[in-house]
Amino acid sequence: MKFCRFVPQERPDSARAPLYGILDEYQVREISGAPWFEWSQSPRAWPLASVRLVAPVEPSKIVCIGRNYAAHAAELGNELPKEPLMFLKPPSSIVGPGEPINLTPYSQRVEHEGELAIVIGRRCSHLRDSDDALSFVLGYTCLNDVTARDIQKSDVQFTRGKGFDTFCPIGPHIETDLDPANVLVETRVNGAVRQSGNTSLMIYPCAFLVRWISRMMTLYPGDVIATGTPAGVGPLVAEDNVEVSVAGIGVLRNPVHAPQA
């Protein structure tokens, strides 16, 4: 099942609070609320061409895992982490499909990082080794962990370099029917493949990450875990178009804009 958030184009601006829906090939069917809570299906539906998809999540936090692919750690000259390298991106960094990534005047080197993202479906805390960690997952989506690489290196810790507004494109929807253990993750810039890697190459797989993170912090429904990026990260410049694709989910597309005045 594909869950999305959307705005019908026909609605007046004053009534354009995003709705949740179920997406199929031709239409979006409205549901009564966020899919990680109880919901019912509305009789209302819109042709896909008449809606605008927005970010499918409104998380309390975005938990990110760094250096989870050996080749990516190597390309940046980093050692493999002895345990998951965890950091946070603020929810204010989220943008949806088609929305621009705004470069910042504070960085001379902004890079893409295409990733598989986990969307939590049930509250989980202090999961045991025997717990089925993926039963706490609603589904999966595409995420671009946009990074000001020069700031990340100069600051050592990741908050500022990862946290600018628009530095977390996510979407286009949440796919519930996916085995995350063996899917292709790719990033294209202006149609050229920059990153291509399989989740089977993750150092720490999805189930491990959910269980491990839950022991540091409670994960709430709608929270997002970004699982790390394959090798091939590279720069973004104004007027680029960047696409993150995850097999079995779809493609997240965003234009890149110059820094705002």
PDB file of C-alpha atoms in Angstrom:
ATOM      1  CA  MET A   1       0.000   0.000   0.000  1.00  0.00           C
ATOM      2  CA  LYS A   2       1.188   3.503  -0.809  1.00  0.00           C
ATOM      3  CA  PHE A   3       0.342   6.257   1.700  1.00  0.00           C
ATOM      4  CA  CYS A   4       0.791   9.903   0.766  1.00  0.00           C
ATOM      5  CA  ARG A   5       0.036  13.465   1.838  1.00  0.00           C
ATOM      6  CA  PHE A   6      -1.467  15.670  -0.805  1.00  0.00           C
ATOM      7  CA  VAL A   7      -3.205  18.928  -1.625  1.00  0.00           C
ATOM      8  CA  PRO A   8      -6.035  18.891  -4.194  1.00  0.00           C
ATOM      9  CA  GLN A   9      -5.394  21.590  -6.773  1.00  0.00           C
ATOM     10  CA  GLU A  10      -9.088  22.561  -6.798  1.00  0.00           C
ATOM     11  CA  ARG A  11      -9.185  23.687  -3.172  1.00  0.00           C
ATOM     12  CA  PRO A  12      -8.878  27.396  -2.342  1.00  0.00           C
ATOM     13  CA  ASP A  13      -5.607  28.502  -0.769  1.00  0.00           C
ATOM     14  CA  SER A  14      -7.266  29.037   2.611  1.00  0.00           C
ATOM     15  CA  ALA A  15      -8.305  25.380   2.729  1.00  0.00           C
ATOM     16  CA  ARG A  16      -5.087  23.804   1.514  1.00  0.00           C
ATOM     17  CA  ALA A  17      -4.079  21.891   4.643  1.00  0.00           C
ATOM     18  CA  PRO A  18      -2.594  18.639   3.324  1.00  0.00           C
ATOM     19  CA  LEU A  19      -4.711  15.496   3.459  1.00  0.00           C
ATOM     20  CA  TYR A  20      -3.588  11.887   3.838  1.00  0.00           C
ATOM     21  CA  GLY A  21      -4.444   9.380   1.182  1.00  0.00           C
ATOM     22  CA  ILE A  22      -3.824   6.050  -0.510  1.00  0.00           C
ATOM     23  CA  LEU A  23      -2.076   6.356  -3.836  1.00  0.00           C
ATOM     24  CA  ASP A  24      -2.559   4.132  -6.841  1.00  0.00           C
ATOM     25  CA  GLU A  25      -1.586   4.434 -10.472  1.00  0.00           C
ATOM     26  CA  TYR A  26      -4.362   6.840 -11.426  1.00  0.00           C
ATOM     27  CA  GLN A  27      -5.825   8.435  -8.305  1.00  0.00           C
ATOM     28  CA  VAL A  28      -5.503   9.336  -4.648  1.00  0.00           C
ATOM     29  CA  ARG A  29      -8.192   8.144  -2.229  1.00  0.00           C
ATOM     30  CA  GLU A  30      -8.514  10.253   0.914  1.00  0.00           C
ATOM     31  CA  ILE A  31      -8.205   8.692   4.364  1.00  0.00           C
ATOM     32  CA  SER A  32      -9.344  10.225   7.631  1.00  0.00           C
ATOM     33  CA  GLY A  33      -5.950  10.789   9.243  1.00  0.00           C
ATOM     34  CA  ALA A  34      -2.291   9.867   9.425  1.00  0.00           C
ATOM     35  CA  PRO A  35      -1.712   6.229   8.436  1.00  0.00           C
ATOM     36  CA  TRP A  36       0.317   5.486  11.580  1.00  0.00           C
ATOM     37  CA  PHE A  37      -2.843   6.049  13.645  1.00  0.00           C
ATOM     38  CA  GLU A  38      -6.354   4.679  13.259  1.00  0.00           C
ATOM     39  CA  TRP A  39      -7.960   5.805  10.024  1.00  0.00           C
ATOM     40  CA  SER A  40     -10.861   5.092   7.745  1.00  0.00           C
ATOM     41  CA  GLN A  41     -11.230   5.501   4.025  1.00  0.00           C
ATOM     42  CA  SER A  42     -13.231   8.448   2.712  1.00  0.00           C
ATOM     43  CA  PRO A  43     -15.442   8.150  -0.367  1.00  0.00           C
ATOM     44  CA  ARG A  44     -13.565  11.119  -1.856  1.00  0.00           C
ATOM     45  CA  ALA A  45     -10.914  10.523  -4.502  1.00  0.00           C
ATOM     46  CA  TRP A  46      -8.954  12.726  -6.912  1.00  0.00           C
ATOM     47  CA  PRO A  47      -7.207  11.964 -10.205  1.00  0.00           C
ATOM     48  CA  LEU A  48      -3.485  11.878  -9.594  1.00  0.00           C
ATOM     49  CA  ALA A  49      -2.962  14.707 -12.082  1.00  0.00           C
ATOM     50  CA  SER A  50      -5.173  17.009 -10.020  1.00  0.00           C
ATOM     51  CA  VAL A  51      -3.245  16.790  -6.723  1.00  0.00           C
ATOM     52  CA  ARG A  52       0.124  17.991  -5.463  1.00  0.00           C
ATOM     53  CA  LEU A  53       2.044  15.503  -3.346  1.00  0.00           C
ATOM     54  CA  VAL A  54       3.817  16.924  -0.300  1.00  0.00           C
ATOM     55  CA  ALA A  55       6.180  15.339   2.230  1.00  0.00           C
ATOM     56  CA  PRO A  56       4.408  12.180   3.448  1.00  0.00           C
ATOM     57  CA  VAL A  57       5.531  12.583   7.077  1.00  0.00           C
ATOM     58  CA  GLU A  58       5.489  15.137   9.904  1.00  0.00           C
ATOM     59  CA  PRO A  59       7.927  13.466  12.317  1.00  0.00           C
ATOM     60  CA  SER A  60       8.879  14.460  15.824  1.00  0.00           C
ATOM     61  CA  LYS A  61      12.468  13.642  14.796  1.00  0.00           C
ATOM     62  CA  ILE A  62      14.586  12.437  11.898  1.00  0.00           C
ATOM     63  CA  VAL A  63      17.216   9.992  13.122  1.00  0.00           C
ATOM     64  CA  CYS A  64      20.073   9.552  10.653  1.00  0.00           C
ATOM     65  CA  ILE A  65      22.760   6.896  10.417  1.00  0.00           C
ATOM     66  CA  GLY A  66      26.133   7.867   9.027  1.00  0.00           C
ATOM     67  CA  ARG A  67      28.753   5.698   7.303  1.00  0.00           C
ATOM     68  CA  ASN A  68      26.446   2.689   7.007  1.00  0.00           C
ATOM     69  CA  TYR A  69      27.947   1.624   3.667  1.00  0.00           C
ATOM     70  CA  ALA A  70      31.645   0.723   3.722  1.00  0.00           C
ATOM     71  CA  ALA A  71      32.342   2.258   0.312  1.00  0.00           C
ATOM     72  CA  HIS A  72      30.849   5.600   1.371  1.00  0.00           C
ATOM     73  CA  ALA A  73      32.934   5.668   4.558  1.00  0.00           C
ATOM     74  CA  ALA A  74      36.026   4.934   2.456  1.00  0.00           C
ATOM     75  CA  GLU A  75      35.341   7.641  -0.137  1.00  0.00           C
ATOM     76  CA  LEU A  76      35.367  10.282   2.603  1.00  0.00           C
ATOM     77  CA  GLY A  77      38.433   8.795   4.284  1.00  0.00           C
ATOM     78  CA  ASN A  78      36.573   7.582   7.373  1.00  0.00           C
ATOM     79  CA  GLU A  79      36.957   4.380   9.344  1.00  0.00           C
ATOM     80  CA  LEU A  80      33.991   2.046   9.677  1.00  0.00           C
ATOM     81  CA  PRO A  81      31.988   2.803  12.828  1.00  0.00           C
ATOM     82  CA  LYS A  82      32.158   0.232  15.626  1.00  0.00           C
ATOM     83  CA  GLU A  83      28.469   0.887  16.290  1.00  0.00           C
ATOM     84  CA  PRO A  84      25.874   2.917  14.357  1.00  0.00           C
ATOM     85  CA  LEU A  85      26.903   6.555  13.965  1.00  0.00           C
ATOM     86  CA  MET A  86      23.739   8.455  14.837  1.00  0.00           C
ATOM     87  CA  PHE A  87      22.777  12.109  14.368  1.00  0.00           C
ATOM     88  CA  LEU A  88      19.569  14.122  13.996  1.00  0.00           C
ATOM     89  CA  LYS A  89      18.150  16.388  11.319  1.00  0.00           C
ATOM     90  CA  PRO A  90      15.477  18.890  12.404  1.00  0.00           C
ATOM     91  CA  PRO A  91      11.934  18.430  11.082  1.00  0.00           C
ATOM     92  CA  SER A  92      12.188  22.007   9.759  1.00  0.00           C
ATOM     93  CA  SER A  93      14.613  20.704   7.107  1.00  0.00           C
ATOM     94  CA  ILE A  94      11.883  18.636   5.413  1.00  0.00           C
ATOM     95  CA  VAL A  95      10.582  19.405   1.935  1.00  0.00           C
ATOM     96  CA  GLY A  96       8.427  17.230  -0.286  1.00  0.00           C
ATOM     97  CA  PRO A  97       8.634  16.020  -3.867  1.00  0.00           C
ATOM     98  CA  GLY A  98       9.134  18.795  -6.394  1.00  0.00           C
ATOM     99  CA  GLU A  99      10.018  21.379  -3.769  1.00  0.00           C
ATOM    100  CA  PRO A 100      13.373  23.137  -4.129  1.00  0.00           C
ATOM    101  CA  ILE A 101      16.549  22.450  -2.222  1.00  0.00           C
ATOM    102  CA  ASN A 102      17.819  25.922  -1.404  1.00  0.00           C
ATOM    103  CA  LEU A 103      21.583  26.194  -1.265  1.00  0.00           C
ATOM    104  CA  THR A 104      23.029  28.203   1.584  1.00  0.00           C
ATOM    105  CA  PRO A 105      25.505  31.114   1.342  1.00  0.00           C
ATOM    106  CA  TYR A 106      27.315  29.634   4.354  1.00  0.00           C
ATOM    107  CA  SER A 107      28.600  26.637   2.388  1.00  0.00           C
ATOM    108  CA  GLN A 108      30.697  26.259  -0.751  1.00  0.00           C
ATOM    109  CA  ARG A 109      30.107  22.503  -1.013  1.00  0.00           C
ATOM    110  CA  VAL A 110      26.563  21.148  -0.701  1.00  0.00           C
ATOM    111  CA  GLU A 111      26.211  17.470  -1.589  1.00  0.00           C
ATOM    112  CA  HIS A 112      23.438  14.921  -2.181  1.00  0.00           C
ATOM    113  CA  GLU A 113      23.062  11.716  -0.170  1.00  0.00           C
ATOM    114  CA  GLY A 114      20.291   9.450  -1.451  1.00  0.00           C
ATOM    115  CA  GLU A 115      18.926   7.003   1.119  1.00  0.00           C
ATOM    116  CA  LEU A 116      16.232   4.524   2.058  1.00  0.00           C
ATOM    117  CA  ALA A 117      14.183   5.938   4.940  1.00  0.00           C
ATOM    118  CA  ILE A 118      12.145   4.026   7.521  1.00  0.00           C
ATOM    119  CA  VAL A 119       8.819   5.429   8.779  1.00  0.00           C
ATOM    120  CA  ILE A 120       7.861   4.235  12.256  1.00  0.00           C
ATOM    121  CA  GLY A 121       4.297   2.961  12.679  1.00  0.00           C
ATOM    122  CA  ARG A 122       4.125   2.160  16.408  1.00  0.00           C
ATOM    123  CA  ARG A 123       5.737   3.615  19.516  1.00  0.00           C
ATOM    124  CA  CYS A 124       8.808   1.617  20.417  1.00  0.00           C
ATOM    125  CA  SER A 125      11.275   1.893  23.251  1.00  0.00           C
ATOM    126  CA  HIS A 126      14.007  -0.402  24.561  1.00  0.00           C
ATOM    127  CA  LEU A 127      13.322  -3.220  22.125  1.00  0.00           C
ATOM    128  CA  ARG A 128      14.870  -6.559  23.037  1.00  0.00           C
ATOM    129  CA  ASP A 129      16.881  -8.767  20.715  1.00  0.00           C
ATOM    130  CA  SER A 130      13.903 -11.116  20.568  1.00  0.00           C
ATOM    131  CA  ASP A 131      11.474  -8.371  19.452  1.00  0.00           C
ATOM    132  CA  ASP A 132      10.427  -8.190  15.817  1.00  0.00           C
ATOM    133  CA  ALA A 133      11.774  -4.709  15.140  1.00  0.00           C
ATOM    134  CA  LEU A 134      10.247  -4.373  11.674  1.00  0.00           C
ATOM    135  CA  SER A 135       6.756  -4.935  13.114  1.00  0.00           C
ATOM    136  CA  PHE A 136       7.090  -1.392  14.504  1.00  0.00           C
ATOM    137  CA  VAL A 137       7.634  -0.013  10.987  1.00  0.00           C
ATOM    138  CA  LEU A 138       4.784   1.394   8.895  1.00  0.00           C
ATOM    139  CA  GLY A 139       6.772   1.536   5.660  1.00  0.00           C
ATOM    140  CA  TYR A 140       9.611   3.044   3.699  1.00  0.00           C
ATOM    141  CA  THR A 141      10.291   6.071   1.519  1.00  0.00           C
ATOM    142  CA  CYS A 142      13.081   7.926  -0.307  1.00  0.00           C
ATOM    143  CA  LEU A 143      15.176  10.572   1.445  1.00  0.00           C
ATOM    144  CA  ASN A 144      17.961  12.932   0.412  1.00  0.00           C
ATOM    145  CA  ASP A 145      20.239  13.751   3.342  1.00  0.00           C
ATOM    146  CA  VAL A 146      21.531  16.988   1.783  1.00  0.00           C
ATOM    147  CA  THR A 147      24.786  17.976   3.447  1.00  0.00           C
ATOM    148  CA  ALA A 148      26.987  21.060   3.572  1.00  0.00           C
ATOM    149  CA  ARG A 149      30.150  18.987   3.438  1.00  0.00           C
ATOM    150  CA  ASP A 150      32.598  21.768   4.216  1.00  0.00           C
ATOM    151  CA  ILE A 151      30.627  22.746   7.324  1.00  0.00           C
ATOM    152  CA  GLN A 152      30.302  19.122   8.405  1.00  0.00           C
ATOM    153  CA  LYS A 153      34.081  18.736   8.241  1.00  0.00           C
ATOM    154  CA  SER A 154      34.877  22.015   9.972  1.00  0.00           C
ATOM    155  CA  ASP A 155      32.309  21.539  12.752  1.00  0.00           C
ATOM    156  CA  VAL A 156      33.201  17.861  13.325  1.00  0.00           C
ATOM    157  CA  GLN A 157      29.668  17.158  14.587  1.00  0.00           C
ATOM    158  CA  PHE A 158      26.907  17.111  11.989  1.00  0.00           C
ATOM    159  CA  THR A 159      24.057  19.338  13.177  1.00  0.00           C
ATOM    160  CA  ARG A 160      24.744  22.531  11.259  1.00  0.00           C
ATOM    161  CA  GLY A 161      25.939  20.931   8.027  1.00  0.00           C
ATOM    162  CA  LYS A 162      22.879  18.664   7.880  1.00  0.00           C
ATOM    163  CA  GLY A 163      20.236  20.924   9.366  1.00  0.00           C
ATOM    164  CA  PHE A 164      19.591  23.813   6.970  1.00  0.00           C
ATOM    165  CA  ASP A 165      16.032  24.419   5.808  1.00  0.00           C
ATOM    166  CA  THR A 166      15.192  22.269   2.728  1.00  0.00           C
ATOM    167  CA  PHE A 167      18.088  19.859   3.420  1.00  0.00           C
ATOM    168  CA  CYS A 168      15.787  16.860   3.922  1.00  0.00           C
ATOM    169  CA  PRO A 169      13.691  16.118   0.833  1.00  0.00           C
ATOM    170  CA  ILE A 170      11.499  13.084   1.502  1.00  0.00           C
ATOM    171  CA  GLY A 171       8.835  11.175  -0.441  1.00  0.00           C
ATOM    172  CA  PRO A 172       7.090  10.835  -2.755  1.00  0.00           C
ATOM    173  CA  HIS A 173       5.023   8.429  -0.625  1.00  0.00           C
ATOM    174  CA  ILE A 174       5.338   5.670   1.993  1.00  0.00           C
ATOM    175  CA  GLU A 175       5.450   2.115   0.664  1.00  0.00           C
ATOM    176  CA  THR A 176       4.284  -0.521   3.162  1.00  0.00           C
ATOM    177  CA  ASP A 177       4.965  -3.568   0.978  1.00  0.00           C
ATOM    178  CA  LEU A 178       8.760  -3.663   0.810  1.00  0.00           C
ATOM    179  CA  ASP A 179      11.516  -5.944   2.031  1.00  0.00           C
ATOM    180  CA  PRO A 180      14.276  -3.443   2.906  1.00  0.00           C
ATOM    181  CA  ALA A 181      17.034  -6.037   2.984  1.00  0.00           C
ATOM    182  CA  ASN A 182      17.823  -6.064  -0.734  1.00  0.00           C
ATOM    183  CA  VAL A 183      16.744  -2.999  -2.715  1.00  0.00           C
ATOM    184  CA  LEU A 184      18.634  -0.714  -5.061  1.00  0.00           C
ATOM    185  CA  VAL A 185      19.190   2.910  -3.976  1.00  0.00           C
ATOM    186  CA  GLU A 186      20.294   5.379  -6.659  1.00  0.00           C
ATOM    187  CA  THR A 187      20.823   9.107  -7.016  1.00  0.00           C
ATOM    188  CA  ARG A 188      20.820  10.934 -10.336  1.00  0.00           C
ATOM    189  CA  VAL A 189      21.760  14.550 -10.973  1.00  0.00           C
ATOM    190  CA  ASN A 190      20.537  15.982 -14.274  1.00  0.00           C
ATOM    191  CA  GLY A 191      19.866  12.411 -15.403  1.00  0.00           C
ATOM    192  CA  ALA A 192      23.375  11.088 -14.710  1.00  0.00           C
ATOM    193  CA  VAL A 193      23.797   8.340 -12.112  1.00  0.00           C
ATOM    194  CA  ARG A 194      25.913   9.545  -9.195  1.00  0.00           C
ATOM    195  CA  GLN A 195      25.124   6.875  -6.581  1.00  0.00           C
ATOM    196  CA  SER A 196      24.096   3.250  -6.943  1.00  0.00           C
ATOM    197  CA  GLY A 197      24.121   0.796  -4.067  1.00  0.00           C
ATOM    198  CA  ASN A 198      22.085  -2.026  -2.595  1.00  0.00           C
ATOM    199  CA  THR A 199      20.747  -2.079   0.949  1.00  0.00           C
ATOM    200  CA  SER A 200      22.212  -5.581   1.275  1.00  0.00           C
ATOM    201  CA  LEU A 201      25.547  -3.755   1.643  1.00  0.00           C
ATOM    202  CA  MET A 202      24.477  -1.885   4.774  1.00  0.00           C
ATOM    203  CA  ILE A 203      26.736  -2.470   7.750  1.00  0.00           C
ATOM    204  CA  TYR A 204      23.735  -2.239  10.072  1.00  0.00           C
ATOM    205  CA  PRO A 205      20.448  -3.400   8.484  1.00  0.00           C
ATOM    206  CA  CYS A 206      17.057  -1.845   9.100  1.00  0.00           C
ATOM    207  CA  ALA A 207      15.853  -4.194  11.831  1.00  0.00           C
ATOM    208  CA  PHE A 208      19.069  -3.692  13.784  1.00  0.00           C
ATOM    209  CA  LEU A 209      18.785   0.091  13.469  1.00  0.00           C
ATOM    210  CA  VAL A 210      15.199   0.244  14.755  1.00  0.00           C
ATOM    211  CA  ARG A 211      16.090  -1.948  17.727  1.00  0.00           C
ATOM    212  CA  TRP A 212      19.329  -0.086  18.506  1.00  0.00           C
ATOM    213  CA  ILE A 213      17.905   3.441  18.212  1.00  0.00           C
ATOM    214  CA  SER A 214      14.941   2.493  20.424  1.00  0.00           C
ATOM    215  CA  ARG A 215      17.417   1.861  23.226  1.00  0.00           C
ATOM    216  CA  MET A 216      18.652   5.477  23.078  1.00  0.00           C
ATOM    217  CA  MET A 217      15.383   7.291  22.440  1.00  0.00           C
ATOM    218  CA  THR A 218      11.703   6.454  22.141  1.00  0.00           C
ATOM    219  CA  LEU A 219      10.551   6.268  18.545  1.00  0.00           C
ATOM    220  CA  TYR A 220       7.055   7.608  17.940  1.00  0.00           C
ATOM    221  CA  PRO A 221       4.623   6.918  15.102  1.00  0.00           C
ATOM    222  CA  GLY A 222       5.611   8.975  12.088  1.00  0.00           C
ATOM    223  CA  ASP A 223       9.264   9.309  13.098  1.00  0.00           C
ATOM    224  CA  VAL A 224      11.831   8.790  10.341  1.00  0.00           C
ATOM    225  CA  ILE A 225      15.109   6.861  10.281  1.00  0.00           C
ATOM    226  CA  ALA A 226      17.495   7.655   7.410  1.00  0.00           C
ATOM    227  CA  THR A 227      19.532   4.490   6.974  1.00  0.00           C
ATOM    228  CA  GLY A 228      22.702   5.838   5.350  1.00  0.00           C
ATOM    229  CA  THR A 229      23.929   6.552   1.842  1.00  0.00           C
ATOM    230  CA  PRO A 230      25.901   4.500  -0.689  1.00  0.00           C
ATOM    231  CA  ALA A 231      29.148   5.711  -2.222  1.00  0.00           C
ATOM    232  CA  GLY A 232      29.132   8.406  -4.879  1.00  0.00           C
ATOM    233  CA  VAL A 233      28.133  11.531  -2.983  1.00  0.00           C
ATOM    234  CA  GLY A 234      28.842  14.705  -4.912  1.00  0.00           C
ATOM    235  CA  PRO A 235      28.132  18.413  -5.241  1.00  0.00           C
ATOM    236  CA  LEU A 236      24.871  20.142  -6.089  1.00  0.00           C
ATOM    237  CA  VAL A 237      24.755  23.530  -7.793  1.00  0.00           C
ATOM    238  CA  ALA A 238      21.944  25.907  -8.669  1.00  0.00           C
ATOM    239  CA  GLU A 239      19.673  24.697 -11.484  1.00  0.00           C
ATOM    240  CA  ASP A 240      20.556  21.032 -10.917  1.00  0.00           C
ATOM    241  CA  ASN A 241      17.760  18.501 -10.717  1.00  0.00           C
ATOM    242  CA  VAL A 242      18.374  15.661  -8.280  1.00  0.00           C
ATOM    243  CA  GLU A 243      16.495  12.354  -8.136  1.00  0.00           C
ATOM    244  CA  VAL A 244      16.664   9.723  -5.401  1.00  0.00           C
ATOM    245  CA  SER A 245      15.151   6.389  -6.378  1.00  0.00           C
ATOM    246  CA  VAL A 246      14.560   3.295  -4.272  1.00  0.00           C
ATOM    247  CA  ALA A 247      13.474   0.144  -6.076  1.00  0.00           C
ATOM    248  CA  GLY A 248       9.971  -0.854  -5.054  1.00  0.00           C
ATOM    249  CA  ILE A 249       9.111   2.674  -3.901  1.00  0.00           C
ATOM    250  CA  GLY A 250       9.634   5.264  -6.629  1.00  0.00           C
ATOM    251  CA  VAL A 251      11.540   8.446  -7.357  1.00  0.00           C
ATOM    252  CA  LEU A 252      11.923  11.608  -5.271  1.00  0.00           C
ATOM    253  CA  ARG A 253      12.694  14.604  -7.515  1.00  0.00           C
ATOM    254  CA  ASN A 254      13.800  18.060  -6.386  1.00  0.00           C
ATOM    255  CA  PRO A 255      15.232  21.093  -8.180  1.00  0.00           C
ATOM    256  CA  VAL A 256      18.206  22.922  -6.683  1.00  0.00           C
ATOM    257  CA  HIS A 257      17.967  26.685  -6.234  1.00  0.00           C
ATOM    258  CA  ALA A 258      20.591  29.313  -5.564  1.00  0.00           C
ATOM    259  CA  PRO A 259      20.843  30.689  -2.014  1.00  0.00           C
ATOM    260  CA  GLN A 260      17.942  32.930  -1.124  1.00  0.00           C
ATOM    261  CA  ALA A 261      18.747  36.613  -0.734  1.00  0.00           C
TER     262      ALA A 261
END
